[in-house]
Short mmCIF file of C-alpha atoms in Angstrom, two decimals:
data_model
loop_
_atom_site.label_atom_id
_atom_site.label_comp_id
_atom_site.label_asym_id
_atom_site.label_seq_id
_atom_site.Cartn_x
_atom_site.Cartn_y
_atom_site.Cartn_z
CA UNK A 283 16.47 13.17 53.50
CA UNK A 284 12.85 13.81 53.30
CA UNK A 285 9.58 11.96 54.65
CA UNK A 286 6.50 10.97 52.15
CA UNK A 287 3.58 9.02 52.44
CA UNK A 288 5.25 7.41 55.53
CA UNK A 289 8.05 6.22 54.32
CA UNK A 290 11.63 8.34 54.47
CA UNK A 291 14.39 7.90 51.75
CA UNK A 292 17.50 10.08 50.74
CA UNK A 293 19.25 10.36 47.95
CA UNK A 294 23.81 9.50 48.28
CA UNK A 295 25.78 11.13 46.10
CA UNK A 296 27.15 8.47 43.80
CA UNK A 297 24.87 5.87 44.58
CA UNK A 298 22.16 4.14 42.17
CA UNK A 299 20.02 3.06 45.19
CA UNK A 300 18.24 4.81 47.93
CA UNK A 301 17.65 3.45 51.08
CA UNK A 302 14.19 3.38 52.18
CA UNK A 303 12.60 2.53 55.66
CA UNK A 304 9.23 1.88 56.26
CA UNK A 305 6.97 3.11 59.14
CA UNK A 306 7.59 -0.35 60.67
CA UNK A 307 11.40 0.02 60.67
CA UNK A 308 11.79 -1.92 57.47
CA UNK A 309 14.43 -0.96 55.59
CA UNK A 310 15.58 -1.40 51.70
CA UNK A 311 17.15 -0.75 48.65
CA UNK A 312 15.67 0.67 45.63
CA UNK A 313 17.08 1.51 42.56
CA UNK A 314 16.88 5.06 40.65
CA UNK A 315 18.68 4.25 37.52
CA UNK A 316 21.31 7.27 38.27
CA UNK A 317 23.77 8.26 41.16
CA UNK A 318 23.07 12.04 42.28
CA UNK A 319 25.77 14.18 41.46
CA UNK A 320 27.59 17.12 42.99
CA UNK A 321 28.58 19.37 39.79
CA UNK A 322 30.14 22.85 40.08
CA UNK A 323 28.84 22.79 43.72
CA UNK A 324 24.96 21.93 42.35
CA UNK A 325 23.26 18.62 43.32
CA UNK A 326 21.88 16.95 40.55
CA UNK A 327 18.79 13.87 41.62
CA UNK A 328 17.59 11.74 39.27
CA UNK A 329 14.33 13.64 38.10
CA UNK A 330 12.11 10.75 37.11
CA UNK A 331 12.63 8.96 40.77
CA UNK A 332 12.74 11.90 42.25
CA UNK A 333 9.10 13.39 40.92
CA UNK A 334 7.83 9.83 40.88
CA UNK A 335 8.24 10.00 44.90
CA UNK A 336 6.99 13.35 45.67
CA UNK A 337 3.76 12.15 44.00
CA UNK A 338 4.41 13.18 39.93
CA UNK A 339 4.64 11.43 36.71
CA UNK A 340 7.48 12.44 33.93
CA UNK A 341 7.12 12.01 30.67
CA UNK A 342 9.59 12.79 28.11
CA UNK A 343 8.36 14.10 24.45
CA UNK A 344 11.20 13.10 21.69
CA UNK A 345 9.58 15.38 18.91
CA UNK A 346 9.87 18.53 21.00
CA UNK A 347 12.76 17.26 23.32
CA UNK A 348 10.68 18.24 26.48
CA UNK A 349 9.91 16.51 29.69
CA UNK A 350 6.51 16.71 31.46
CA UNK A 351 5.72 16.69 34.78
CA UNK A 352 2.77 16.06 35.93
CA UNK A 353 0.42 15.24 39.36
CA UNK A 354 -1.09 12.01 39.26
CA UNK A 355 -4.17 10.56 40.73
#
């Protein structure tokens, strides 16, 4: 569970959707694409929603098989 921008979501394990309320008690569904994960006892989030949230872009680079994260504006 975290809080950003005003608006709270969490990620389920096994889900493809996070709930999401807004700060007038809204709430939704939006999907990420990919369930989190419990593996070996490590949680696994999907890293594109997940950055895309906490205010970064992700890019992925096929010719050096690298992802990017970045802070956008």
């Amino acid at each position: 569970f975290a809080i950003k921008d005003g608006k709270s979501f969490s990620f389920v394990i096994g889900e493809e959707s996070i709930p999401m309320i807004d700060l007038y008690g809204n709430s939704y569904q939006i999907p990420i694409g990919a369930a989190p994960q419990i593996i070996e006892g490590s949680t696994y989030v999907p890293l594109r929603y997940f950055s895309y949230i906490s205010g970064y872009d992700v890019d992925w680079y096929e010719e050096k098989k690298c992802v990017i994260i970045d802070r956008y504006e």
